[in-house]
Tab-separated table of C-alpha atoms in Angstrom:
chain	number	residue	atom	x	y	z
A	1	UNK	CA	0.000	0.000	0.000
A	2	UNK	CA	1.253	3.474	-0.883
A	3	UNK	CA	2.532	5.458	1.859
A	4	UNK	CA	-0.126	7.974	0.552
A	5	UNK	CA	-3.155	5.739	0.927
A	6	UNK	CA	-2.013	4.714	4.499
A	7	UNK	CA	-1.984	8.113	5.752
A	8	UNK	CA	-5.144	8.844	4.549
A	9	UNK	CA	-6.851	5.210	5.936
A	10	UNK	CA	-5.207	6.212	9.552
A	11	UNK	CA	-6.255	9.581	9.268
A	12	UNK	CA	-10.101	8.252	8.234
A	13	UNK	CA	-10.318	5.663	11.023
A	14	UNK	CA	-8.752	8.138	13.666
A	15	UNK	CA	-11.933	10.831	13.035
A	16	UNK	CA	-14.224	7.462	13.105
A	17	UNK	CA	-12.592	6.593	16.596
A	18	UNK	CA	-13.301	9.924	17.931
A	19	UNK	CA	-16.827	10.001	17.131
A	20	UNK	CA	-17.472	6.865	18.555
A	21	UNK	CA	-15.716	7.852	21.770
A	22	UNK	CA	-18.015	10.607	21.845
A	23	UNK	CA	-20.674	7.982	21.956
A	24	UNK	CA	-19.542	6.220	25.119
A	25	UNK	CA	-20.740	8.580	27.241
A	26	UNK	CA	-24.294	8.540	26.462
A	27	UNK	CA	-24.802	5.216	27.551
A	28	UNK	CA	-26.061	3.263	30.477
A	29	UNK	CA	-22.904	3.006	33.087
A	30	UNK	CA	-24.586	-0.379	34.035
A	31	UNK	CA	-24.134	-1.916	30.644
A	32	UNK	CA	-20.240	-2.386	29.061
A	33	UNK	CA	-19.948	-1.007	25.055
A	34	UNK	CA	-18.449	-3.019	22.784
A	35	UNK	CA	-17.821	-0.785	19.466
A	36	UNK	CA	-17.483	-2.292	16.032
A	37	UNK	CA	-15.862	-1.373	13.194
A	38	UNK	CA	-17.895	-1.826	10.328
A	39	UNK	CA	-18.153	-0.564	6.241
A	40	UNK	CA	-21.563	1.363	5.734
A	41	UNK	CA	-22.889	-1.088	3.371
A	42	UNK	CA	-20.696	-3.785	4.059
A	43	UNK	CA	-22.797	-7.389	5.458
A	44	UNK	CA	-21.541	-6.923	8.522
A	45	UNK	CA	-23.739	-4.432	9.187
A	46	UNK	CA	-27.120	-6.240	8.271
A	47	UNK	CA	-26.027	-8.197	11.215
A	48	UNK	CA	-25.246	-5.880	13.535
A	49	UNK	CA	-28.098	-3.308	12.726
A	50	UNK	CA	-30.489	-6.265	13.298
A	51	UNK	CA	-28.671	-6.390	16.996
A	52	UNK	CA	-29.512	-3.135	17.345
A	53	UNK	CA	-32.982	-2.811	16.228
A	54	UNK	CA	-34.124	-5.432	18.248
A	55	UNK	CA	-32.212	-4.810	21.517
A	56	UNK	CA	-30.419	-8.048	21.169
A	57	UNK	CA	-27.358	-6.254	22.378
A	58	UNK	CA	-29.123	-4.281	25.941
A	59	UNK	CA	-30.847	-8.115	26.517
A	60	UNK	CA	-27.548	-9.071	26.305
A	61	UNK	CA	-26.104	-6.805	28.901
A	62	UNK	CA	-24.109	-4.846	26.316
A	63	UNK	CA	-24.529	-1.691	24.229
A	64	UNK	CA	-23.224	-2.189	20.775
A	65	UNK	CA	-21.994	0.745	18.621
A	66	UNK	CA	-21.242	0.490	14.908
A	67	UNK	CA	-18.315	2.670	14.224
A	68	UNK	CA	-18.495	3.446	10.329
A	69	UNK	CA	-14.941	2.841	8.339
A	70	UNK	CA	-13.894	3.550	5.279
A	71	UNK	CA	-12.514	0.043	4.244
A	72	UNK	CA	-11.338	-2.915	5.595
A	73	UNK	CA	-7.646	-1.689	6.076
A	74	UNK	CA	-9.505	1.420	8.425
A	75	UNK	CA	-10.942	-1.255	10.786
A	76	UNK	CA	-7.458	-3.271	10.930
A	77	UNK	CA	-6.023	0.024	12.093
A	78	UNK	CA	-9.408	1.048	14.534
A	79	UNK	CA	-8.591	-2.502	16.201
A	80	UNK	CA	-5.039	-2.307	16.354
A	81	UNK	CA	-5.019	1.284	17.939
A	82	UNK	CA	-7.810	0.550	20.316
A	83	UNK	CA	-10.622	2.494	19.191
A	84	UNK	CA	-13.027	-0.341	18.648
A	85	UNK	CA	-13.165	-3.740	19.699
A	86	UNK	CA	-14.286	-5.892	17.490
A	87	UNK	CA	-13.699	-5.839	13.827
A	88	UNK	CA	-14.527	-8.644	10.644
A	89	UNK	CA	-11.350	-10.236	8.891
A	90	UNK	CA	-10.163	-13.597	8.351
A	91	UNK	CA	-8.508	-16.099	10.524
A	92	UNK	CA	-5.485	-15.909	7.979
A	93	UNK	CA	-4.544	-12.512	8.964
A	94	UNK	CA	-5.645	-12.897	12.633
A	95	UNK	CA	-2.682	-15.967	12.851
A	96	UNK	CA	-0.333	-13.620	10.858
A	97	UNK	CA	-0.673	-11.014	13.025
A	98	UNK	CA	-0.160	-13.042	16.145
A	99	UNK	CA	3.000	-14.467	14.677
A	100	UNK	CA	4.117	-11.180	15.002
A	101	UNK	CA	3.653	-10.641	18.497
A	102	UNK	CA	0.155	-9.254	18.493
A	103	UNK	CA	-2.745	-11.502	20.157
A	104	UNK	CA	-5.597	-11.474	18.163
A	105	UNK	CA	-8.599	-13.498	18.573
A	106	UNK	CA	-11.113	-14.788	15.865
A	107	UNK	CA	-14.950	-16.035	16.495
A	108	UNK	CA	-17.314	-17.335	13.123
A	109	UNK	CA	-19.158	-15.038	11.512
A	110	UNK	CA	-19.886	-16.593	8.009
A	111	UNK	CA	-18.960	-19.634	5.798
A	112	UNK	CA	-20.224	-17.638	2.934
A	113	UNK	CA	-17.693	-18.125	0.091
A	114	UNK	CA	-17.474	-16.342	-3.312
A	115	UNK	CA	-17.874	-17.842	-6.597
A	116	UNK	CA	-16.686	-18.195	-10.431
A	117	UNK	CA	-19.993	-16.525	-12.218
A	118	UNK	CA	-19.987	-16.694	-16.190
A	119	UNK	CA	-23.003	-14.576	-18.806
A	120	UNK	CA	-25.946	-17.119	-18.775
A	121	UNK	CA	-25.193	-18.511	-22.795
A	122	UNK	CA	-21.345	-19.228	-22.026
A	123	UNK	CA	-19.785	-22.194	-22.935
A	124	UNK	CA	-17.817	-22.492	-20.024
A	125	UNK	CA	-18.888	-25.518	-18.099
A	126	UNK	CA	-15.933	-26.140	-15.906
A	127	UNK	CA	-12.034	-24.960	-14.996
A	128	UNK	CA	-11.249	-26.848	-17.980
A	129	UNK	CA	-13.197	-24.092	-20.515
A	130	UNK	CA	-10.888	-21.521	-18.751
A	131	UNK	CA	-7.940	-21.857	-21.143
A	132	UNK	CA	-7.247	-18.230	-23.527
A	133	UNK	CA	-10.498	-17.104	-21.508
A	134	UNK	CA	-10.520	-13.301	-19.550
A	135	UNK	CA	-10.911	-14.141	-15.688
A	136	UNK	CA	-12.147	-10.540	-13.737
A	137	UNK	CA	-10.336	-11.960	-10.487
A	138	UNK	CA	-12.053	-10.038	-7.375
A	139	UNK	CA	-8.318	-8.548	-5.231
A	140	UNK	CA	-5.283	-9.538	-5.872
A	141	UNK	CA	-2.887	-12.264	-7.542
A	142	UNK	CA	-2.194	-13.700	-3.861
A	143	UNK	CA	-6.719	-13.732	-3.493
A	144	UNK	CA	-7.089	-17.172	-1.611
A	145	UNK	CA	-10.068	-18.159	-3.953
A	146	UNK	CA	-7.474	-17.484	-7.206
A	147	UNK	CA	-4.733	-19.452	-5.566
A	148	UNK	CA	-7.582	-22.352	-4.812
A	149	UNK	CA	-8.602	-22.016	-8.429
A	150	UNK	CA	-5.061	-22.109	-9.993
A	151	UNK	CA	-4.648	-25.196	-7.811
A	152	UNK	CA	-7.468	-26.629	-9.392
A	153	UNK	CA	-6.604	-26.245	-12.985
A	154	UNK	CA	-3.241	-27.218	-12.361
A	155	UNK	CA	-4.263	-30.322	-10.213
A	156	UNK	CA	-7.366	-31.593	-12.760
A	157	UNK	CA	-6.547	-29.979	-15.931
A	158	UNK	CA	-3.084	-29.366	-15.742
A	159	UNK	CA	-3.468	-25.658	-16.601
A	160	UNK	CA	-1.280	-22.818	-15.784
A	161	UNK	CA	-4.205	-20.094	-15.782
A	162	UNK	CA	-1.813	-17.078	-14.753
A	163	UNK	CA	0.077	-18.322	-18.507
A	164	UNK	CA	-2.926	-20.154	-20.338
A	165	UNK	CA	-5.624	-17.459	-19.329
A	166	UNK	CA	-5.455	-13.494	-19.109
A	167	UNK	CA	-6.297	-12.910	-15.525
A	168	UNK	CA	-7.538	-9.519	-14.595
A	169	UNK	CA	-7.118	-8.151	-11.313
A	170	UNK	CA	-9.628	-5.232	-9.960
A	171	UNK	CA	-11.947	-4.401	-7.388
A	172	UNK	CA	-15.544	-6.488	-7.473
A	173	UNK	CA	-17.549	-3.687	-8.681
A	174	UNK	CA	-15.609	-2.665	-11.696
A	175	UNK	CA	-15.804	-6.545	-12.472
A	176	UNK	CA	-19.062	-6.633	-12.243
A	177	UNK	CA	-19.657	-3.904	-14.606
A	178	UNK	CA	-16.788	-5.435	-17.378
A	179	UNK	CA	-18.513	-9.106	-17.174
A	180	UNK	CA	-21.904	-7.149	-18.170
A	181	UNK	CA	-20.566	-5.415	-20.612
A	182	UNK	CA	-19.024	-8.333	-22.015
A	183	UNK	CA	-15.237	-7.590	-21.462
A	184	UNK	CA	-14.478	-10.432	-19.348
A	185	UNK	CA	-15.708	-14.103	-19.455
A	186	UNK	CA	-15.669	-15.136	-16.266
A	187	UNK	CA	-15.232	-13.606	-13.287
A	188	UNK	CA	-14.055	-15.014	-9.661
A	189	UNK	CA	-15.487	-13.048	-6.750
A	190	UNK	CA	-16.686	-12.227	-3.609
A	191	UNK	CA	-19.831	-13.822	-2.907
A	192	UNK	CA	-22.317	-10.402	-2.453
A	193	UNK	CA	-21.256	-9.761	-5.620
A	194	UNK	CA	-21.826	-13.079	-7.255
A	195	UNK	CA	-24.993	-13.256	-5.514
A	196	UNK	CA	-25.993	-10.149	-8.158
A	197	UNK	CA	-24.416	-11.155	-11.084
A	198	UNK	CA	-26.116	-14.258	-10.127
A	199	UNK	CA	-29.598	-12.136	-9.503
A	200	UNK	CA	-29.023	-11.064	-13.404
A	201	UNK	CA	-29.191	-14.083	-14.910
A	202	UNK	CA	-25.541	-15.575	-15.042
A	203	UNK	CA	-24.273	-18.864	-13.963
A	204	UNK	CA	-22.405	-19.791	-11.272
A	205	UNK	CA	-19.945	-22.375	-12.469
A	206	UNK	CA	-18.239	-23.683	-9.584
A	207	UNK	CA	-18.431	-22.027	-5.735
A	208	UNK	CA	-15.207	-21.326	-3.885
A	209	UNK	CA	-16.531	-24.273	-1.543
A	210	UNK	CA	-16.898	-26.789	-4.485
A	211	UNK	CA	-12.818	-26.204	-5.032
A	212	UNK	CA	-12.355	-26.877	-1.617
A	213	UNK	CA	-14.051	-30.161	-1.749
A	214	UNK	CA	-12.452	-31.076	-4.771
A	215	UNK	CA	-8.993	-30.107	-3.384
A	216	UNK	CA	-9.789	-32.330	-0.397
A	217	UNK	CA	-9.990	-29.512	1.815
A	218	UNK	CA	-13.191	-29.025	4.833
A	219	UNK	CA	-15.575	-26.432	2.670
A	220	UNK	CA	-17.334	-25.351	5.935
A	221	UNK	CA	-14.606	-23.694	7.732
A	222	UNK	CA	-16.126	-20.460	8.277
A	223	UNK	CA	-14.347	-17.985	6.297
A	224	UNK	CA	-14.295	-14.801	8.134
A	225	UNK	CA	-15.399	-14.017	11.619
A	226	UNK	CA	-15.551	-11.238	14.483
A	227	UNK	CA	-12.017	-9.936	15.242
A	228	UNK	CA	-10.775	-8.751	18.929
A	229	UNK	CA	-7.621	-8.310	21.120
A	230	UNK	CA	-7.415	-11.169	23.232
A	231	UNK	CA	-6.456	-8.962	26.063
A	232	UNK	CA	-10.027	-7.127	25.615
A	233	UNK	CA	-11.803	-10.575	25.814
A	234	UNK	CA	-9.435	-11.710	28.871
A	235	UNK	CA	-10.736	-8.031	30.463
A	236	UNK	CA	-14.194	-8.407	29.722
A	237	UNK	CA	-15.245	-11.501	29.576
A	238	UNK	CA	-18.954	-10.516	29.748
A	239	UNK	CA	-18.920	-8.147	27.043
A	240	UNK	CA	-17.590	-10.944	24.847
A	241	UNK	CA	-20.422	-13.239	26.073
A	242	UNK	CA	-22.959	-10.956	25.414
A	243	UNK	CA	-21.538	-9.609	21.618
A	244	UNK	CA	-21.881	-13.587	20.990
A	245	UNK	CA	-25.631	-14.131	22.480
A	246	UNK	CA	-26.604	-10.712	20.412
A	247	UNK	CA	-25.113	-11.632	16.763
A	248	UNK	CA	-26.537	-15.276	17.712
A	249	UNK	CA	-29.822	-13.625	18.277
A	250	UNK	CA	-29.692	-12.022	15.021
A	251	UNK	CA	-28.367	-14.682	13.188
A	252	UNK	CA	-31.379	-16.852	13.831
A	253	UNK	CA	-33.827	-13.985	13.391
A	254	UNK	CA	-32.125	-13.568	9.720
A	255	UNK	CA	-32.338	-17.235	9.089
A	256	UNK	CA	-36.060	-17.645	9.978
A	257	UNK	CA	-37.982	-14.466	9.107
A	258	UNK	CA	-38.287	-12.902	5.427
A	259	UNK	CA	-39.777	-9.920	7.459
A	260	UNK	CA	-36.699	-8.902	9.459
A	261	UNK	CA	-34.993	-8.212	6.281
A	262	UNK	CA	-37.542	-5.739	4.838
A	263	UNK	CA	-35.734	-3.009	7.567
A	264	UNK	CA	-32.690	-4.005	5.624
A	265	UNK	CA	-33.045	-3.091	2.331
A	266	UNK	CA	-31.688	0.514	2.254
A	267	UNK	CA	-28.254	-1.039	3.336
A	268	UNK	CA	-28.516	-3.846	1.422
A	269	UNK	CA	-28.388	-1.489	-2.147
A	270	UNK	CA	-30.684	-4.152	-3.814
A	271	UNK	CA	-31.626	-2.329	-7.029
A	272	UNK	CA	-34.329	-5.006	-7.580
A	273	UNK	CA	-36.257	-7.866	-5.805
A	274	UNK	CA	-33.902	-10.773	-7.505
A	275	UNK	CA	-30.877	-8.945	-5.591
A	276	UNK	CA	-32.904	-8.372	-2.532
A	277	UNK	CA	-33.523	-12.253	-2.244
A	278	UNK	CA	-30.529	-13.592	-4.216
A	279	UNK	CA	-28.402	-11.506	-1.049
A	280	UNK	CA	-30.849	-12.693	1.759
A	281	UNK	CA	-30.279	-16.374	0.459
A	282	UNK	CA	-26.598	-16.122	0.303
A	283	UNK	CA	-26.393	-14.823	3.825
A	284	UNK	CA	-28.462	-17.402	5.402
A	285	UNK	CA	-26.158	-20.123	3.578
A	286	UNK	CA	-23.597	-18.705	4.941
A	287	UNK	CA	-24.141	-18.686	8.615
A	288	UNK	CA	-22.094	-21.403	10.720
A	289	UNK	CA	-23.699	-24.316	11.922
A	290	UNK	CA	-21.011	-25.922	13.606
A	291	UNK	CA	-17.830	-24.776	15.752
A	292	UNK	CA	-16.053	-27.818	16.927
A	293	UNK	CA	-12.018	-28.859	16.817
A	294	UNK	CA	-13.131	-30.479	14.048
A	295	UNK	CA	-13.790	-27.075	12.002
A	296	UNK	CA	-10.774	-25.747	13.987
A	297	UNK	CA	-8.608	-28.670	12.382
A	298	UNK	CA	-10.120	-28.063	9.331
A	299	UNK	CA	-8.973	-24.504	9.293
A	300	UNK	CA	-5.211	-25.783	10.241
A	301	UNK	CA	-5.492	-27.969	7.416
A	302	UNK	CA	-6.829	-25.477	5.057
A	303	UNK	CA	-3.798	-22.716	6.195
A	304	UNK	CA	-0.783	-25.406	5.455
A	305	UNK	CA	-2.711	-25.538	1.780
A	306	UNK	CA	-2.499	-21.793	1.605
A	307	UNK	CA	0.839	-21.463	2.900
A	308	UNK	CA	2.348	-23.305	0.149
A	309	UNK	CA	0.351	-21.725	-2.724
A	310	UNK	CA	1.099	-18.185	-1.288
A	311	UNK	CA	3.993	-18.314	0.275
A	312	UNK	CA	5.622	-15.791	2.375
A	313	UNK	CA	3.848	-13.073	0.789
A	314	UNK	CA	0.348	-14.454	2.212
A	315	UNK	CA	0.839	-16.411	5.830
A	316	UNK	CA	4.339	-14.481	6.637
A	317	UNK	CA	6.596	-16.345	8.414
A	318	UNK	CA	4.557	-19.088	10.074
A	319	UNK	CA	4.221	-22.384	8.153
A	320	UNK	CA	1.379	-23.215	10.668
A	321	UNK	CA	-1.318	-21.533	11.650
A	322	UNK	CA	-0.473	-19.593	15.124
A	323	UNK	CA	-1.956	-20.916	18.615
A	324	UNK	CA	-4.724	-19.381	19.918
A	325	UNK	CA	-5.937	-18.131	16.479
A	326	UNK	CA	-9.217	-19.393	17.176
A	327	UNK	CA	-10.400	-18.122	20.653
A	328	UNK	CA	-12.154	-21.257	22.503
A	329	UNK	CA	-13.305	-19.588	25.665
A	330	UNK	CA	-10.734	-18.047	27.447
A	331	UNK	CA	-9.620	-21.611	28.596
């Protein structure tokens, strides 16, 4: 990242972090607040506002406050300066960072994986129909889902897709908009945003979890989950407890009522009704149903995979994924 760009990120996040300490002091003494950094229009925050609008968070004993950020690289530095407590990233950066000293903590939040959408007519059935094709690949070259995918092609079809296909590396929205306009012909992304391409009509090929199964890898790991300093949790043990009964709360009010996601809408950006239930579906497939040792061993397993296709440049230093990634309790 430009030395620019990290400037302005810090400086973005610091104004967010003084406006939510503002916040603290209008609320009940009696009741800790746990402050989360969150994008406006980011999925976190269907979650989270559904805490909120239904009190889930002052039945829980806590008051939760959504501190807006500008990206994801603005909550990594609200969480690492202190200015909110609990953040969403992956457990893959949560294990880096505490293989560099600082103990971070990760908890589920979704399974929800992205996916390799194609126009409706294409004749791309499978990795296979990749070859000479234009792949709109959601990040960057060292994107876990591109590395699984390369793996793939390499593995079944013994294709080289950074040589034998013209990978093209952008943001999701500006892929979205080249795959309907017919620039690209496929396009690998995050799974809000394959949910709409999906809502217009094109194909999903294969999901992100179909190349883990086919790699031999557990395909309901969740993916990304609540993010907090461990000495926070160690602190407040019942702030933690009651974050986790709130978004649990929510969770299962998302997964059984169509009604509870009417409120949503405005920061869900659905443009039409397909989107508005193509995104409610994906959500509610992607909440965890299980968090055992087994999903924890699962996780290891998946990180020694990603290790060797990133390398250095993705896991660090660590060819393992760090103790206490996964935070169990406070055992």
């Amino acid at each position: 990242m430009a030395a620019g760009c990290t400037r302005r990120t810090t400086l973005l996040a610091a104004g967010a972090l003084l406006a939510s300490a503002t916040l603290r002091h209008a609320v009940a003494a009696d009741r800790p607040v746990v402050r989360a950094g969150v994008l406006k229009f980011g999925t976190v925050s269907w979650e989270l506002d559904t805490v909120r609008a239904n009190g889930f968070d002052r039945q829980a004993g806590i008051d939760l406050q959504l501190v807006e950020l500008a990206g994801n690289p603005a909550t990594q530095v609200a969480l690492q300066a202190g200015g909110v407590e609990i953040i969403v990233s992956d457990w893959l950066w949560v294990s880096r960072m505490r293989s560099k000293g600082e103990a971070l903590c990760f908890i589920p939040y979704s399974t929800a994986l992205g996916a390799l959408v194609v126009p409706a007519q294409s004749a791309i059935a499978g990795i296979g129909d990749l070859r000479g094709k234009r792949i709109g690949v959601a990040g960057s070259p060292l994107d876990k889902s591109w590395l699984l995918l390369k793996a793939l092609a390499a593995d079944r079809h013994g294709l080289s897709l950074d040589r034998d296909a013209q990978p093209f590396f952008a943001a999701p929205p500006l892929l979205n908009s080249k795959i309907a306009d017919g620039d690209l012909d496929a396009v690998l992304t995050f799974w809000p945003f394959a949910a709409r391409l999906e809502a217009k009509g094109m194909r999903v090929t294969m999901t992100v979890s179909d190349m883990l199964e086919a790699l031999g890898q557990p395909a309901t790991v969740p993916s990304i989950g609540y993010v907090f300093r461990e000495e926070w949790a160690r602190a407040n043990p019942a702030a933690l407890a009651g974050f986790q009964a709130a978004t649990n709360k929510a969770k299962t009010l998302l997964a059984d009522s169509d009604a509870a996601w009417d409120r949503l809408a405005p920061l869900m950006q659905a443009e039409d009704d397909a989107t508005f239930r193509t995104l409610r579906d994906r959500y509610r497939d992607g909440i965890p149903r299980r968090w055992t040792e087994e999903e924890r061993a699962g996780a290891a397993k998946l990180y020694a995979l990603l290790a060797r296709l990133g390398g250095r440049e993705l896991v660090g230093d660590a060819p393992a994924i760090a103790p206490g990634t996964f935070w169990t309790g406070g055992a």
